[in-house]
Coordinates of C-alpha atoms in Angstrom, one line a residue:
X223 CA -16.5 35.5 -26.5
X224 CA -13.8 37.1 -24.7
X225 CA -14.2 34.5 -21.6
X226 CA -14.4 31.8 -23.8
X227 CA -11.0 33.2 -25.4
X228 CA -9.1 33.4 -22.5
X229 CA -10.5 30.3 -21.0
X230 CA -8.6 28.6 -24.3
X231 CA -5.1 30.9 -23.8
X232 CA -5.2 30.3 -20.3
X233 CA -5.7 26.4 -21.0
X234 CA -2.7 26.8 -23.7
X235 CA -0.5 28.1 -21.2
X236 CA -1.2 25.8 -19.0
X237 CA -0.3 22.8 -21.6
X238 CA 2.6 24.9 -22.8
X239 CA 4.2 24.4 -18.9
X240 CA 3.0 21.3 -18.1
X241 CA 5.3 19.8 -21.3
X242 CA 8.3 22.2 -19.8
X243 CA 8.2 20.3 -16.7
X244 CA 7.7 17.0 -18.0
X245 CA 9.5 16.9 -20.9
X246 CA 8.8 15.2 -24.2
X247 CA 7.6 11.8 -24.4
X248 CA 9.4 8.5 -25.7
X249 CA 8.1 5.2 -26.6
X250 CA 7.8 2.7 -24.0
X251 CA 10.8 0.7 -24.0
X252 CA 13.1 2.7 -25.5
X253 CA 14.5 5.9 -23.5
X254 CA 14.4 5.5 -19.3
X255 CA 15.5 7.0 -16.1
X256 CA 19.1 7.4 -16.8
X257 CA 19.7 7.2 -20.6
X258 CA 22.0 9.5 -22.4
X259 CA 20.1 10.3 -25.1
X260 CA 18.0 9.1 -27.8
X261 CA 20.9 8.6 -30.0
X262 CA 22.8 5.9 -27.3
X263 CA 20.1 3.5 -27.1
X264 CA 21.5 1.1 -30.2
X265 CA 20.3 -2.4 -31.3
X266 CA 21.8 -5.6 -30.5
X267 CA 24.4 -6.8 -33.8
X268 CA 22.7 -10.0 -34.2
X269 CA 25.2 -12.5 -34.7
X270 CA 27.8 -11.4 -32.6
X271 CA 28.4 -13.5 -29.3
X272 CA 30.7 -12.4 -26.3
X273 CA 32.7 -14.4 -23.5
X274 CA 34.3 -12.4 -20.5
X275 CA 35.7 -13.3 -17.2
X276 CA 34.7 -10.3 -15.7
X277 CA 37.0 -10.7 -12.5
X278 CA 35.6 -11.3 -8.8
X279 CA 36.2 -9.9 -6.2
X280 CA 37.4 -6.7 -8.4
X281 CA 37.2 -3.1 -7.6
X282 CA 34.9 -2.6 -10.7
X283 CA 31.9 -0.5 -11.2
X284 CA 28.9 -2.0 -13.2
X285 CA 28.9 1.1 -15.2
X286 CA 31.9 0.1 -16.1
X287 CA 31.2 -3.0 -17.3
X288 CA 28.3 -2.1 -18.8
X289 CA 30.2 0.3 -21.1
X290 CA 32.8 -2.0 -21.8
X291 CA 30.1 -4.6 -23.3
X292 CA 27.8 -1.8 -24.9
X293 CA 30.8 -1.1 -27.2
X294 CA 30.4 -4.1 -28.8
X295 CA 26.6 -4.8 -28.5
X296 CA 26.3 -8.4 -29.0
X297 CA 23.6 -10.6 -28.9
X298 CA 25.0 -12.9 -26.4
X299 CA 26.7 -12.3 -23.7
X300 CA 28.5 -15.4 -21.7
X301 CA 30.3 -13.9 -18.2
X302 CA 32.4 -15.6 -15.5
X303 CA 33.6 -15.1 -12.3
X304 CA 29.6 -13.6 -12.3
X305 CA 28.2 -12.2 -8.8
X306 CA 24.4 -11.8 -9.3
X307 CA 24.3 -8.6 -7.8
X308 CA 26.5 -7.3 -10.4
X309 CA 25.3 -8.9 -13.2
X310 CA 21.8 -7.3 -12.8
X311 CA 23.3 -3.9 -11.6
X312 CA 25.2 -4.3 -15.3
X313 CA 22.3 -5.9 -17.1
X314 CA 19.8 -2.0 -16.0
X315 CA 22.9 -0.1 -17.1
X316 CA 23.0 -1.6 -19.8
X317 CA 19.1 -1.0 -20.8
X318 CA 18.9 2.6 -18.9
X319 CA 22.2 3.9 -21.1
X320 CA 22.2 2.4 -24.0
X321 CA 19.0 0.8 -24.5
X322 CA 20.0 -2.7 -24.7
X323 CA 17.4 -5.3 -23.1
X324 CA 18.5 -8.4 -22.2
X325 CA 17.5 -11.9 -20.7
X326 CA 19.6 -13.3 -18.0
X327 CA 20.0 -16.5 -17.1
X328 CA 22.7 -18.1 -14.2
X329 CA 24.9 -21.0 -13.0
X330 CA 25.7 -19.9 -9.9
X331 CA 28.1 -22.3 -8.2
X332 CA 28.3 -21.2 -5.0
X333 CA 27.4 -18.3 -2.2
X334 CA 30.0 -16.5 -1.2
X335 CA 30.1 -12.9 1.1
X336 CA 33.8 -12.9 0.3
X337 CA 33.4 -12.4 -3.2
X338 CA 30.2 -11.2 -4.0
X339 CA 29.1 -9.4 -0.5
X340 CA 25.6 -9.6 0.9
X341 CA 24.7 -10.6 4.7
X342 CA 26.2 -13.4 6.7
X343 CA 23.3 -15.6 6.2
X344 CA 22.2 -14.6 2.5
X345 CA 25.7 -14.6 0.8
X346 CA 25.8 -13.4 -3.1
X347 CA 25.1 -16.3 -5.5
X348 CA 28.8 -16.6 -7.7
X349 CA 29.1 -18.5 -11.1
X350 CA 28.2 -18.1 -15.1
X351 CA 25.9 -15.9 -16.2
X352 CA 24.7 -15.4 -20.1
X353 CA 22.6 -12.6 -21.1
X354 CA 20.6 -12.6 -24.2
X355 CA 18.8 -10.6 -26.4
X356 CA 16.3 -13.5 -27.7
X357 CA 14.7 -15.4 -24.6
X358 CA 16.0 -18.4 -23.9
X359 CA 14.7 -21.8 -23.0
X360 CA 15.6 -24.9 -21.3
X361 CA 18.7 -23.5 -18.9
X362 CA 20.6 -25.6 -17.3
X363 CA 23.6 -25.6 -14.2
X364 CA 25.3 -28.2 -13.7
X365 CA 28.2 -28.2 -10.9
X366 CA 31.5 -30.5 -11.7
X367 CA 31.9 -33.7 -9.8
X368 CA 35.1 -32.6 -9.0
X369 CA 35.4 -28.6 -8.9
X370 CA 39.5 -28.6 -7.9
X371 CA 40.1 -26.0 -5.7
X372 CA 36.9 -24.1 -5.7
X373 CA 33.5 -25.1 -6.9
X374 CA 33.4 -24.8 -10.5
X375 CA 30.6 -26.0 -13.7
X376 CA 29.0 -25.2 -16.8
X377 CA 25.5 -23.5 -17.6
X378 CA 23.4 -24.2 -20.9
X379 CA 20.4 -22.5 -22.4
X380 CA 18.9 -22.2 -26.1
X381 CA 18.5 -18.6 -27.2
X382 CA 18.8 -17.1 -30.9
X383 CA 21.6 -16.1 -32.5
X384 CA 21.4 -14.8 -36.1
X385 CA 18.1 -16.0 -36.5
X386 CA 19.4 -19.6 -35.7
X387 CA 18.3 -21.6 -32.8
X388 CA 21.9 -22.7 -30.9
X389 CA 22.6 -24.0 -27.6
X390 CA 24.9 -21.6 -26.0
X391 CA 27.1 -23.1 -23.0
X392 CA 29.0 -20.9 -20.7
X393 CA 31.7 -22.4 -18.2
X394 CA 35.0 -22.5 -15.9
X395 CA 37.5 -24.9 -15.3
X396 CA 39.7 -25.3 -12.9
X397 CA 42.7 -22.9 -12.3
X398 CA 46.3 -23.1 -11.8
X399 CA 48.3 -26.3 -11.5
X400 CA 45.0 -29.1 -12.1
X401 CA 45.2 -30.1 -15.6
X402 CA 43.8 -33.7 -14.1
X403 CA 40.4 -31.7 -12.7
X404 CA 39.9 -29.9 -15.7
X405 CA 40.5 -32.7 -18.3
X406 CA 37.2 -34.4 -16.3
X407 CA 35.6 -31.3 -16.5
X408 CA 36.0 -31.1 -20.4
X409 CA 34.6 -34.9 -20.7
X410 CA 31.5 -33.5 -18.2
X411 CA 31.5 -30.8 -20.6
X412 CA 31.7 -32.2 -23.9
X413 CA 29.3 -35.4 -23.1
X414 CA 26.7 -32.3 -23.5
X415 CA 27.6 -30.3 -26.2
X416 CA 27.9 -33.6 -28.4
X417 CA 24.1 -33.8 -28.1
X418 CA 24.0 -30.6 -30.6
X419 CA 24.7 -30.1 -34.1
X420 CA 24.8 -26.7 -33.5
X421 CA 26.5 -24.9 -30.3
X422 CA 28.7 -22.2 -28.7
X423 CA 30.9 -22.6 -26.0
X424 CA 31.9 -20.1 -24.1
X425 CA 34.2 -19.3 -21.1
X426 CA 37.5 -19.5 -19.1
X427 CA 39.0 -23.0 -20.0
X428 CA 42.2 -21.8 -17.6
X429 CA 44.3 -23.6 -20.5
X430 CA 46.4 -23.1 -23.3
X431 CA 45.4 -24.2 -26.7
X432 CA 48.1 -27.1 -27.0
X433 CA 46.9 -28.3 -23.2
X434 CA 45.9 -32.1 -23.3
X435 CA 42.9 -31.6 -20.9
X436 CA 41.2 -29.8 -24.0
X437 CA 40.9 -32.6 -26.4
X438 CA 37.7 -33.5 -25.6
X439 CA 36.3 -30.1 -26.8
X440 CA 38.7 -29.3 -29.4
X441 CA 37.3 -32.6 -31.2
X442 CA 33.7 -31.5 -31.2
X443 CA 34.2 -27.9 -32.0
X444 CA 37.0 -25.0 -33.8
X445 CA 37.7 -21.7 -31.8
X446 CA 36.7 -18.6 -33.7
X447 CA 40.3 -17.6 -34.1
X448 CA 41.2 -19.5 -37.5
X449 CA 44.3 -19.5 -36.4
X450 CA 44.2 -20.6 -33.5
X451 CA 44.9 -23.9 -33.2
X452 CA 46.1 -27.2 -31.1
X453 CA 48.7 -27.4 -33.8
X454 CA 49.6 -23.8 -34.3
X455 CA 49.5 -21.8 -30.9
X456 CA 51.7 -19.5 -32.4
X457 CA 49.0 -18.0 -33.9
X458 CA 46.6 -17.5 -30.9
X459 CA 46.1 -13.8 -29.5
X460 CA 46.2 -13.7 -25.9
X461 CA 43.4 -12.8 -23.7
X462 CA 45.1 -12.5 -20.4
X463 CA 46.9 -9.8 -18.7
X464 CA 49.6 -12.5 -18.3
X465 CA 49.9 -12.8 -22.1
X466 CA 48.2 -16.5 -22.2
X467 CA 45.3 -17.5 -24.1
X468 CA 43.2 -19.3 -21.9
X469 CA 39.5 -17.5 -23.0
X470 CA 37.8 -19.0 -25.4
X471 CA 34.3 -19.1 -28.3
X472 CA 33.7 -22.9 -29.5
X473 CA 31.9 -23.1 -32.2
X474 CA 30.0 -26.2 -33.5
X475 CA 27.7 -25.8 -36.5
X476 CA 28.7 -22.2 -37.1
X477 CA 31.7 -20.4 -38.9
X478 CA 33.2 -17.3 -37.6
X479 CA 33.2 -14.2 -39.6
X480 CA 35.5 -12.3 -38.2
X481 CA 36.6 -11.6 -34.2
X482 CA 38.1 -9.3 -32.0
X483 CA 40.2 -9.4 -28.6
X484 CA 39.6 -6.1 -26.6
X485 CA 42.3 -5.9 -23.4
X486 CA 39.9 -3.9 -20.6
X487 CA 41.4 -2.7 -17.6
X488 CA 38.2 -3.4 -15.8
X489 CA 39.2 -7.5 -15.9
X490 CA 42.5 -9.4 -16.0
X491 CA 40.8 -11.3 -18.8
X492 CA 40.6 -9.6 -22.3
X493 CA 36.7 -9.4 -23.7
X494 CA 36.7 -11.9 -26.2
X495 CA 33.8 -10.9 -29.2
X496 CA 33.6 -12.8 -32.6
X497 CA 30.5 -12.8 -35.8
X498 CA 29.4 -15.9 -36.4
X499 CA 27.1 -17.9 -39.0
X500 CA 25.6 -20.9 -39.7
X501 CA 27.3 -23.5 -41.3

C-alpha cells in the first residue's frame, strides 16, 4: 500500500514537471513557434481584399510588413514590387504571429540579385504576388509584350472571396514617362478580365485616374472609391508618398462596401484595403 502510494505521487510529480517544461498544449494549426499569444491569432475578414506595392529594393523587415497587413486581415492579398524571399518570410510571420494562413501564388517577372538578393547564379524571382486565404486555382503569369523600361505583367488566379468564386488579377504597368507602354499593357490586361463577369483587379497602374492609357479597364470595371472617378479626380485619395493616386482595386461584378487608404512608412505606396460584395 505504501509503495503503491508513492509509486502514484512520485508518478504525479513527475507529470506535474514534465507540463512545467513543456507548457500547455494548443490545437494544431492555431498557436506556433513564435506567436504572441492566443489572443493575436485572428481570422481572416472575409470580404475584404488588399493591393500594396510593397517597395523593392527597400530597407524593410518582413515583420514589418507582416504587421502592417495583419492590421487589416483581409482575405486577399495582391502585392507588387514582390521578391519571393520576402513574400514567404512575410507570409510565416504572418501565420507564426497572428495566425493567419495563407496560400501564395506568383508572377514573377524577372530574377534579379539587385533587388531581391540571392547568389550570382540563383538571383531572387521579382514580380506579383497574391496571397489568399481560400486556395486558389488556375494561376496564371503572363509577362507584357512590351514591359517599357523594366520587365513588367499581370498574374491571375480564382480564389474565394466572400463566399463568391472571383478571378482576382494582380499587376504593374509601366512607370514614369510611358503612357504609350502602358496603354498596351491595359488592352493585354483587359482582353482577360473581359472573359469574367465577376473579377478584381489589383495593383500599381503608375497612372492617374483621368490618364488615357486606362480606358480600357475603366470600361470593364469601377474602382472601389465611389468617388473616384475618370470624371471626378478631385475626389480620389492619394496613395502615394508623392500625393498621386496611381494604386488601385477594380471591381467587376462586385460593389464596394466601404474602403480605406492606410499611408505606411514601410512602402512609398499607401496600403490600399476595401469590403466588397457581390453584385
Amino acid at each position: 500500500m505504501v509503495l503503491g502510494r508513492g509509486t502514484r505521487l512520485f508518478a504525479g510529480a513527475m507529470t506535474v514537471v514534465w507540463m512545467v517544461l513543456v507548457g500547455p498544449s494548443a490545437p494544431s494549426g492555431v498557436l506556433h513557434a513564435g506567436s504572441q499569444s492566443a489572443e493575436a491569432v485572428r481570422d481572416v475578414v472575409p470580404n475584404r481584399v488588399l493591393t500594396w506595392n510593397i517597395c523593392n529594393p527597400c530597407e524593410t523587415s518582413s515583420v514589418d510588413r507582416a504587421a502592417e497587413i495583419a492590421t487589416f486581415a483581409p482575405e486577399v492579398i495582391g502585392l507588387q514590387e514582390a521578391c519571393v524571399r520576402d513574400v514567404e518570410r512575410t507570409r510565416d510571420y504572418l501565420e507564426s504571429r497572428y495566425g493567419l494562413v495563407y496560400h501564395v501564388e506568383y508572377g514573377t517577372v524577372l530574377r534579379s540579385w539587385g533587388r531581391c538578393g540571392g547568389v550570382p547564379w540563383s538571383p531572387g524571382a521579382y514580380g506579383q504576388a497574391v496571397l489568399s486565404a481560400a486556395p486558389m486555382t488556375d494561376p496564371v503569369s503572363v509577362d507584357y509584350p512590351d514591359g517599357g523600361s523594366e520587365d513588367r505583367g499581370y498574374m491571375a488566379v480564382t480564389t474565394t472571396v466572400g463566399g463568391r468564386l472571383v478571378r482576382v488579377f494582380n499587376t504593374h504597368l509601366a512607370h514614369r514617362r510611358q503612357e504609350a507602354v502602358r496603354a498596351d499593357q491595359v488592352a493585354v490586361l483587359a482582353a482577360d478580365v473581359a472573359r469574367h463577369e465577376r473579377a478584381i483587379v489589383l495593383g500599381d497602374f503608375n497612372a492617374v485616374p483621368d490618364a488615357s492609357e486606362l480606358s480600357g479597364i475603366w470600361a470593364l470595371a469601377e474602382d472601389t472609391d465611389p468617388q473616384c472617378r475618370p470624371s471626378a479626380t478631385a475626389g480620389c485619395e492619394p496613395t502615394t508618398d508623392w500625393q498621386t493616386k496611381f494604386d488601385y482595386i477594380f471591381l467587376r461584378g462586385f460593389v464596394p462596401l466601404e474602403h480605406h487608404v492606410q499611408p505606411t512608412p514601410y512602402s512609398d505606396h499607401h496600403i490600399l484595403h476595401t469590403d466588397v460584395e457581390a453584385s
